[in-house]
Short mmCIF file of the C-alpha atoms (twelve columns), coordinates in Angstrom:
data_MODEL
# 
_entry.id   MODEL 
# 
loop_
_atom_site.group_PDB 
_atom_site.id 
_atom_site.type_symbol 
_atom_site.label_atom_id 
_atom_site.label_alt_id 
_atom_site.label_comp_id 
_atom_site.label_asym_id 
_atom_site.label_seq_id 
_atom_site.Cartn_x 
_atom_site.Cartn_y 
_atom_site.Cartn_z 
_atom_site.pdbx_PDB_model_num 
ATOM 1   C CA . UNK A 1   83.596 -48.442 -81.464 1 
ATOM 2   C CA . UNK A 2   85.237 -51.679 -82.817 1 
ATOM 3   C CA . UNK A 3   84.326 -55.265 -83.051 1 
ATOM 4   C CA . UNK A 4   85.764 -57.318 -81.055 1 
ATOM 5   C CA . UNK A 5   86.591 -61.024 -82.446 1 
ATOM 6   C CA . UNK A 6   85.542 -63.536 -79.657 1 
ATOM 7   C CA . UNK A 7   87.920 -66.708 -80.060 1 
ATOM 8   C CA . UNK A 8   88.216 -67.871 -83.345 1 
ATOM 9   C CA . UNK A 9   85.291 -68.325 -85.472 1 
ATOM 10  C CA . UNK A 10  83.070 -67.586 -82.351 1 
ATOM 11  C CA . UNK A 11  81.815 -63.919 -82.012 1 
ATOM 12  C CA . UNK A 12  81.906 -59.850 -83.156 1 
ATOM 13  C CA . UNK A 13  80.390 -57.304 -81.152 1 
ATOM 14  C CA . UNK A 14  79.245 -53.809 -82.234 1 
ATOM 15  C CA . UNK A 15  78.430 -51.611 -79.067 1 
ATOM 16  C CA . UNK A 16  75.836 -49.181 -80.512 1 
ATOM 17  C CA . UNK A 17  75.463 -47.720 -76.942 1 
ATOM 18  C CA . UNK A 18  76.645 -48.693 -73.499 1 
ATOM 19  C CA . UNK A 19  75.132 -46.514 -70.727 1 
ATOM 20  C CA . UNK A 20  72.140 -46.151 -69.259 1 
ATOM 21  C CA . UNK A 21  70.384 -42.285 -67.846 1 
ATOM 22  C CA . UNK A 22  70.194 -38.918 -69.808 1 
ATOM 23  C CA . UNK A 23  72.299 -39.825 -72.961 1 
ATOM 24  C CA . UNK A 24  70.392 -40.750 -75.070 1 
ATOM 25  C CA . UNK A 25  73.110 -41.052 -78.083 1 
ATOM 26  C CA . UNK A 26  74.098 -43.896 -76.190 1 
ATOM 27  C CA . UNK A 27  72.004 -46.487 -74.351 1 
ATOM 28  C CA . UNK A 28  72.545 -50.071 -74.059 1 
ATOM 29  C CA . UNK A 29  72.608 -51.730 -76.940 1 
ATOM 30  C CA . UNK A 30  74.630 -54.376 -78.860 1 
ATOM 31  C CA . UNK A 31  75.052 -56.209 -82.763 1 
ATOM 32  C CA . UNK A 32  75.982 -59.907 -81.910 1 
ATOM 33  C CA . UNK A 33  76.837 -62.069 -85.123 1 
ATOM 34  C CA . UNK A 34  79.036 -64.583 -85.902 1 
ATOM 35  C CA . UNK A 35  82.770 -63.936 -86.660 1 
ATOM 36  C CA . UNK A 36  81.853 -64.438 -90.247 1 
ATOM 37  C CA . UNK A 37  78.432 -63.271 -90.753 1 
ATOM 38  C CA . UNK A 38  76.450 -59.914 -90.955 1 
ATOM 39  C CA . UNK A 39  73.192 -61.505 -89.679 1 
ATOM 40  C CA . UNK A 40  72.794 -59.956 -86.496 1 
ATOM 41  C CA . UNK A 41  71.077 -59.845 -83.562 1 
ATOM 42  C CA . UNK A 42  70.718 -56.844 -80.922 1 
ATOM 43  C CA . UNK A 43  71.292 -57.481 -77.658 1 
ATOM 44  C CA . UNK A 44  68.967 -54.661 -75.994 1 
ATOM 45  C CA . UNK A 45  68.337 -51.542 -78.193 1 
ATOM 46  C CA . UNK A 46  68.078 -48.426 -76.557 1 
ATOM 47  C CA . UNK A 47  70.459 -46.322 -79.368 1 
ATOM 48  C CA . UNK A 48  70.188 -47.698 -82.824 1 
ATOM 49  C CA . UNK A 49  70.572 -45.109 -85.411 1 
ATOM 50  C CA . UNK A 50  72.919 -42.910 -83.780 1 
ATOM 51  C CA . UNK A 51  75.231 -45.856 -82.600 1 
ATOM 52  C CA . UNK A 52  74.851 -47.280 -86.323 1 
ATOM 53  C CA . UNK A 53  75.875 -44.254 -87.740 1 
ATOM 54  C CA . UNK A 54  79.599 -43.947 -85.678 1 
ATOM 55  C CA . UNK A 55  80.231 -47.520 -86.114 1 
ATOM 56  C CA . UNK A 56  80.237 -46.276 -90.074 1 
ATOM 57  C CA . UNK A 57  82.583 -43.295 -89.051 1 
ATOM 58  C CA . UNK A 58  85.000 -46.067 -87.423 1 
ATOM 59  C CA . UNK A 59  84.540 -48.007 -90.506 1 
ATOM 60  C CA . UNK A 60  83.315 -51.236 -88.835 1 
ATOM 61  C CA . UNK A 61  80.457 -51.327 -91.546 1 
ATOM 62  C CA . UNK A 62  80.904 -49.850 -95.209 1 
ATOM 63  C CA . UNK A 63  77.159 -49.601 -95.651 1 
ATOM 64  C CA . UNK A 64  74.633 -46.784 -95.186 1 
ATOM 65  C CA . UNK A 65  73.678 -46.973 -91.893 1 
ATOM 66  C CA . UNK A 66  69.507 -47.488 -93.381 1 
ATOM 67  C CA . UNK A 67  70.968 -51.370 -94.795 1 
ATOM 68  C CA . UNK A 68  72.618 -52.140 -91.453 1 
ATOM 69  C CA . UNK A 69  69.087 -51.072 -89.496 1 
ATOM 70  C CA . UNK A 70  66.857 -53.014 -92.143 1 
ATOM 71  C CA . UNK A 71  69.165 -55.912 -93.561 1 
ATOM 72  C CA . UNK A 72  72.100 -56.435 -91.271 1 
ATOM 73  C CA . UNK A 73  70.112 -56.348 -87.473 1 
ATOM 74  C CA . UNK A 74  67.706 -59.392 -87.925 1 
ATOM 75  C CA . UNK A 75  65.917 -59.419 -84.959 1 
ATOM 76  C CA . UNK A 76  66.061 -57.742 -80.888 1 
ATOM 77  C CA . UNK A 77  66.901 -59.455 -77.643 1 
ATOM 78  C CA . UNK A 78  65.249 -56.969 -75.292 1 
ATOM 79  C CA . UNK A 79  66.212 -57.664 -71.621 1 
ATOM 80  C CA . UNK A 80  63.689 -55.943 -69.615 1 
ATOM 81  C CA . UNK A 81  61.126 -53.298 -70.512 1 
ATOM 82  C CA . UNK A 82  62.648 -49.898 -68.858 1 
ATOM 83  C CA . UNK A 83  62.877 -47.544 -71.851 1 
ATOM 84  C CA . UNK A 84  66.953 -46.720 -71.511 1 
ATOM 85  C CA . UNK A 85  66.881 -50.734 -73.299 1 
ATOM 86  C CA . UNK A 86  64.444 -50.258 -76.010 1 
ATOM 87  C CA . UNK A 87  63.600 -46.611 -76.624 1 
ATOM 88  C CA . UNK A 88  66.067 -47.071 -80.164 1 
ATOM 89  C CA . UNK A 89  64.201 -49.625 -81.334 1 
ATOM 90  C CA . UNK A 90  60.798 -47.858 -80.601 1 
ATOM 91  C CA . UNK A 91  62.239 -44.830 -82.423 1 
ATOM 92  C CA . UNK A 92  63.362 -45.764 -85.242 1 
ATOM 93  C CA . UNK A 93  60.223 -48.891 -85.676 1 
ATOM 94  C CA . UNK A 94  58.646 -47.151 -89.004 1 
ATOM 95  C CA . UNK A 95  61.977 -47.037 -90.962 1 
ATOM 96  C CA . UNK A 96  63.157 -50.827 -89.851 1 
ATOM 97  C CA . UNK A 97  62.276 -53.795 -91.087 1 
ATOM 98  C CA . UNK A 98  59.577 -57.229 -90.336 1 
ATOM 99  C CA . UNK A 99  61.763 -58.624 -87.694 1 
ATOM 100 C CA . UNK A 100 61.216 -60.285 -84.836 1 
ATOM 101 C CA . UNK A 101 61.283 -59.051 -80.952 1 
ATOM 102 C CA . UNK A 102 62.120 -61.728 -78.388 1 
ATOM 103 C CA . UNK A 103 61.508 -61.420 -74.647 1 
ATOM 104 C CA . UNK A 104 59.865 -62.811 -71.628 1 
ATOM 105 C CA . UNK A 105 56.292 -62.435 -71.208 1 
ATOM 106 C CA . UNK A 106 55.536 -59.723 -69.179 1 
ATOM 107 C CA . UNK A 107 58.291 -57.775 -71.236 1 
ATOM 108 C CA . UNK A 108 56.442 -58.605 -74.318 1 
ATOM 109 C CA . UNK A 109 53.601 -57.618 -72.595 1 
ATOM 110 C CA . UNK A 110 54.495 -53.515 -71.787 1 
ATOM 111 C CA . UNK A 111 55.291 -53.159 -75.186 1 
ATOM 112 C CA . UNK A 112 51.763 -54.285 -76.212 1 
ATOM 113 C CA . UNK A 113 50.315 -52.048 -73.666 1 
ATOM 114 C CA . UNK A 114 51.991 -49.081 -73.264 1 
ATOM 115 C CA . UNK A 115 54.589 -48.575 -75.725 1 
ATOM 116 C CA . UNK A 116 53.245 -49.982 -79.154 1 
ATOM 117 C CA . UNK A 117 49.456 -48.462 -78.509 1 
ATOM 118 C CA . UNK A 118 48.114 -45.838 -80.417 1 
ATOM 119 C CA . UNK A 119 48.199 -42.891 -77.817 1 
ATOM 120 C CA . UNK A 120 51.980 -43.290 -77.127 1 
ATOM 121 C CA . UNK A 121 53.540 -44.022 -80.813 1 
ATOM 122 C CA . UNK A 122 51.848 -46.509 -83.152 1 
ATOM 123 C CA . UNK A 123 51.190 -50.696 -83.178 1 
ATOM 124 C CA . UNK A 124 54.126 -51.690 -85.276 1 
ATOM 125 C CA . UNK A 125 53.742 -54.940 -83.879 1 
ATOM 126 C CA . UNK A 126 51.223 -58.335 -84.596 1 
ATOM 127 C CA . UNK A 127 49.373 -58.169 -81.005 1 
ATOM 128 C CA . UNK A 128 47.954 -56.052 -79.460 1 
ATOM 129 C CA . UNK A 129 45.249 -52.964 -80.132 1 
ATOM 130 C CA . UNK A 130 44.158 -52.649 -83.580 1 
ATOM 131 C CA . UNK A 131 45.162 -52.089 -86.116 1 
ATOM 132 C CA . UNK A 132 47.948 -53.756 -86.102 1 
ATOM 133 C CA . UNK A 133 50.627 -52.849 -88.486 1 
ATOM 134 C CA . UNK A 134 52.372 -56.258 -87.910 1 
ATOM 135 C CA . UNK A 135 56.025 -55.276 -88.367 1 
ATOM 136 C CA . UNK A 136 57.224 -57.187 -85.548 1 
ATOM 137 C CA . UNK A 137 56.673 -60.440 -84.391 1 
ATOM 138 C CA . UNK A 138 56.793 -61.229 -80.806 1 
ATOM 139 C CA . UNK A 139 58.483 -63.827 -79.944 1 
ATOM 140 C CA . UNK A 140 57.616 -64.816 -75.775 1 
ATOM 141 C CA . UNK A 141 61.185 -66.577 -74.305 1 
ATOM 142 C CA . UNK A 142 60.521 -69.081 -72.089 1 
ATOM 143 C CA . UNK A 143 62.859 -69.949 -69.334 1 
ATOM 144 C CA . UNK A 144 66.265 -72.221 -70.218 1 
ATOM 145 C CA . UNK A 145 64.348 -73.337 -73.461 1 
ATOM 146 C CA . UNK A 146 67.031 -72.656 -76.483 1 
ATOM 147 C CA . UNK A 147 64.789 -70.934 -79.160 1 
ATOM 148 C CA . UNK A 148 66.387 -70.248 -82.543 1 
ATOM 149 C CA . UNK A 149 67.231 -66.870 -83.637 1 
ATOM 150 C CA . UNK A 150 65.204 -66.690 -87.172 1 
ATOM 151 C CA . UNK A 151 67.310 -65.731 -90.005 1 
ATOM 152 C CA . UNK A 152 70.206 -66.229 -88.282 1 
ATOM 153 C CA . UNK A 153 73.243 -68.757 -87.454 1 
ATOM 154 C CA . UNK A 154 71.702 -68.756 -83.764 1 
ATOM 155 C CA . UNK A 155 70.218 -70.115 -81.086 1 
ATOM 156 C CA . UNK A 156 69.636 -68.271 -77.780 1 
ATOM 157 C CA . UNK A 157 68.599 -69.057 -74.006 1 
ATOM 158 C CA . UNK A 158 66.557 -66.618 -71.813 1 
ATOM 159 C CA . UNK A 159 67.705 -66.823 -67.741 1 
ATOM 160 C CA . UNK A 160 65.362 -64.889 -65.522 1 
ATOM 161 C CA . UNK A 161 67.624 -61.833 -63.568 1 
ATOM 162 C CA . UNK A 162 65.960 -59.726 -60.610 1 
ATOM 163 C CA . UNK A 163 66.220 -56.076 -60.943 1 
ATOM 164 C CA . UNK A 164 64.364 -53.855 -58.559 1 
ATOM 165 C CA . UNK A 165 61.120 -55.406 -58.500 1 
ATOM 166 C CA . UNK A 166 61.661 -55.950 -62.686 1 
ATOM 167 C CA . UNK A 167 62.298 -59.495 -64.547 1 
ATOM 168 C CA . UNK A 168 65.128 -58.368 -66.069 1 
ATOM 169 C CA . UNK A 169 67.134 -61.184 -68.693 1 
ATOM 170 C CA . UNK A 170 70.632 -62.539 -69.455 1 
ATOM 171 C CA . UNK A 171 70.945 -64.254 -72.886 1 
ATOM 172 C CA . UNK A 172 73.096 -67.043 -73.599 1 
ATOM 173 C CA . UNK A 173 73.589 -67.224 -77.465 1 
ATOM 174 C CA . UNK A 174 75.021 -69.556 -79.307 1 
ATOM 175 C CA . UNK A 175 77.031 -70.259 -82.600 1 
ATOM 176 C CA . UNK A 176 77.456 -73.924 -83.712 1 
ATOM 177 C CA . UNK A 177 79.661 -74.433 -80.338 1 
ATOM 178 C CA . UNK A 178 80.222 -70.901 -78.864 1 
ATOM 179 C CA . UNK A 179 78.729 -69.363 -76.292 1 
ATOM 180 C CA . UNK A 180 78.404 -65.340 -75.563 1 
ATOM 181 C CA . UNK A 181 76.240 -64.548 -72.105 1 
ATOM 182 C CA . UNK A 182 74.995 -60.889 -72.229 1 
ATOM 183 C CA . UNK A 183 73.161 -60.066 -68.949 1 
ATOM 184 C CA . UNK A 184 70.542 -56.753 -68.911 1 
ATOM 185 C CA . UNK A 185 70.139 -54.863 -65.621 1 
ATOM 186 C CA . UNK A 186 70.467 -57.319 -62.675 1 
ATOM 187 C CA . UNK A 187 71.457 -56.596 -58.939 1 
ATOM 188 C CA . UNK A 188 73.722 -59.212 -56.503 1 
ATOM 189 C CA . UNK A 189 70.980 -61.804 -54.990 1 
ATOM 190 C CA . UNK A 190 71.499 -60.484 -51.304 1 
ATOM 191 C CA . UNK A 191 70.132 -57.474 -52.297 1 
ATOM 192 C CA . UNK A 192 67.612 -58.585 -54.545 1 
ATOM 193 C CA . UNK A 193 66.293 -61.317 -52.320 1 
ATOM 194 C CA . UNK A 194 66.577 -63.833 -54.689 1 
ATOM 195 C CA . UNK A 195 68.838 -67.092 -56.335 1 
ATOM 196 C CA . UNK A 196 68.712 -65.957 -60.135 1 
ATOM 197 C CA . UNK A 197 72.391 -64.891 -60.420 1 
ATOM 198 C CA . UNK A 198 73.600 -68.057 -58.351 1 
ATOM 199 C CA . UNK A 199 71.309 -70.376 -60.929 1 
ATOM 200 C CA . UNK A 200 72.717 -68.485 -64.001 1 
ATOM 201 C CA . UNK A 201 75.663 -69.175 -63.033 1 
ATOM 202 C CA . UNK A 202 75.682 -73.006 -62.176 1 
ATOM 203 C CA . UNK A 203 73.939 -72.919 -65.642 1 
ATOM 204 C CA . UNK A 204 76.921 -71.492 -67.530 1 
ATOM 205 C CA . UNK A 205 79.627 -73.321 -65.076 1 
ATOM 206 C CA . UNK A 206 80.513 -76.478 -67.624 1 
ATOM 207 C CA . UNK A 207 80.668 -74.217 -70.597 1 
ATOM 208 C CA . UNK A 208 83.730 -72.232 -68.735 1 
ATOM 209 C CA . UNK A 209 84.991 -75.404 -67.578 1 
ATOM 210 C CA . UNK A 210 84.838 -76.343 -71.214 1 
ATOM 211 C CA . UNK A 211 86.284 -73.404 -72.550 1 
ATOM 212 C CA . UNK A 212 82.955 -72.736 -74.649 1 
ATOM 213 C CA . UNK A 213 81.615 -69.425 -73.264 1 
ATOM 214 C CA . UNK A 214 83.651 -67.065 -75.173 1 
ATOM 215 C CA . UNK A 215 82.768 -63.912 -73.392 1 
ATOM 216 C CA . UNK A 216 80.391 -62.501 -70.790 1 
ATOM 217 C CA . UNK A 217 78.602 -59.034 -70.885 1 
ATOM 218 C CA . UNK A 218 77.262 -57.671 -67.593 1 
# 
């Protein structure tokens, strides 16, 4: 694991897992910050602790791997519901801290319903059944609307993705005036039947032209 340094005073990247399937040491999931910060996001989080805990062996943090979980990650960018993109951040929900989850609605909506419920784990979250233990705040994404990422230098923007019958999500986050695009689970548009990878990327065409999208993750 390392973090790479997107352009210069843009973006670092901590890859806490990048596959999806049996391992489950190391599902998709990413710490995006700016160059100079440690106020994170996660871009997906299906391996937390485990990924936190060999970015320490690598020495890209010098903290216990408890601070970077509750101080350093301060809030989750969760692409789609399938558990191989969340599961880490279901796991390890009564030792984190009151963050918030951001998503698109019927996202938000499984974790309210089948993964934050009482018969399957516990409510850590503000909706939902009761009681509520109101840990996380969901936070519904709505499409191309820039929402701020709280506690945080910034800003993201939620594109819908098809993915085998799923909404799935690509995230463009932004820095004062750097981009990153990270895209969850998505298949090409011929096969999906559908124009959501064409729109994305007439979205993001003047930032390349402009030499402001710094990096894409797909």
């Amino acid at each position: 694991l390392a973090i790479p340094v997107l352009g210069q005073n843009a973006f670092k990247v901590v890859p806490l897992g990048v596959k999806g399937g049996i391992d489950e040491s190391n599902l998709s999931a990413y710490m995006l910050a700016p160059a100079n910060s440690n106020n994170y996001v996660c871009l997906d989080a299906g391996t937390l602790h485990y990924g936190i805990e060999k970015a320490i062996e690598n020495k890209v943090f010098h903290v216990p791997a408890a601070q970077v979980l509750r101080k350093y990650i301060k809030g989750y960018l969760i692409s789609h519901s399938h558990l191989d993109h969340l599961s880490g951040l279901i796991i390890n929900s009564p030792e984190d801290t009151t963050k918030n989850i951001y998503a698109f609605a019927d996202c938000i909506e499984t974790f309210k319903t089948r993964y934050f419920t009482w018969k399957s784990w516990a409510n850590f979250g503000d909706e939902g059944e009761t009681p509520q233990l109101k840990k996380y705040h969901y936070k519904v994404l709505s499409p191309g609307e820039e929402t701020p990422i709280e506690n945080t230098e910034m800003t993201v923007k939620a594109f819908p993705l098809s993915h085998s019958n799923l909404t799935s999500s690509a995230f463009l986050v932004k820095s004062q005036d750097n981009y990153i695009l990270y895209l969850g689970d998505v298949g090409p548009d011929e096969i999906e039947k559908s124009h959501d990878l064409e729109l994305l990327w007439q979205s993001i065409a003047p930032l390349i032209k402009e030499k402001k999208l710094k990096a894409i993750m797909i």
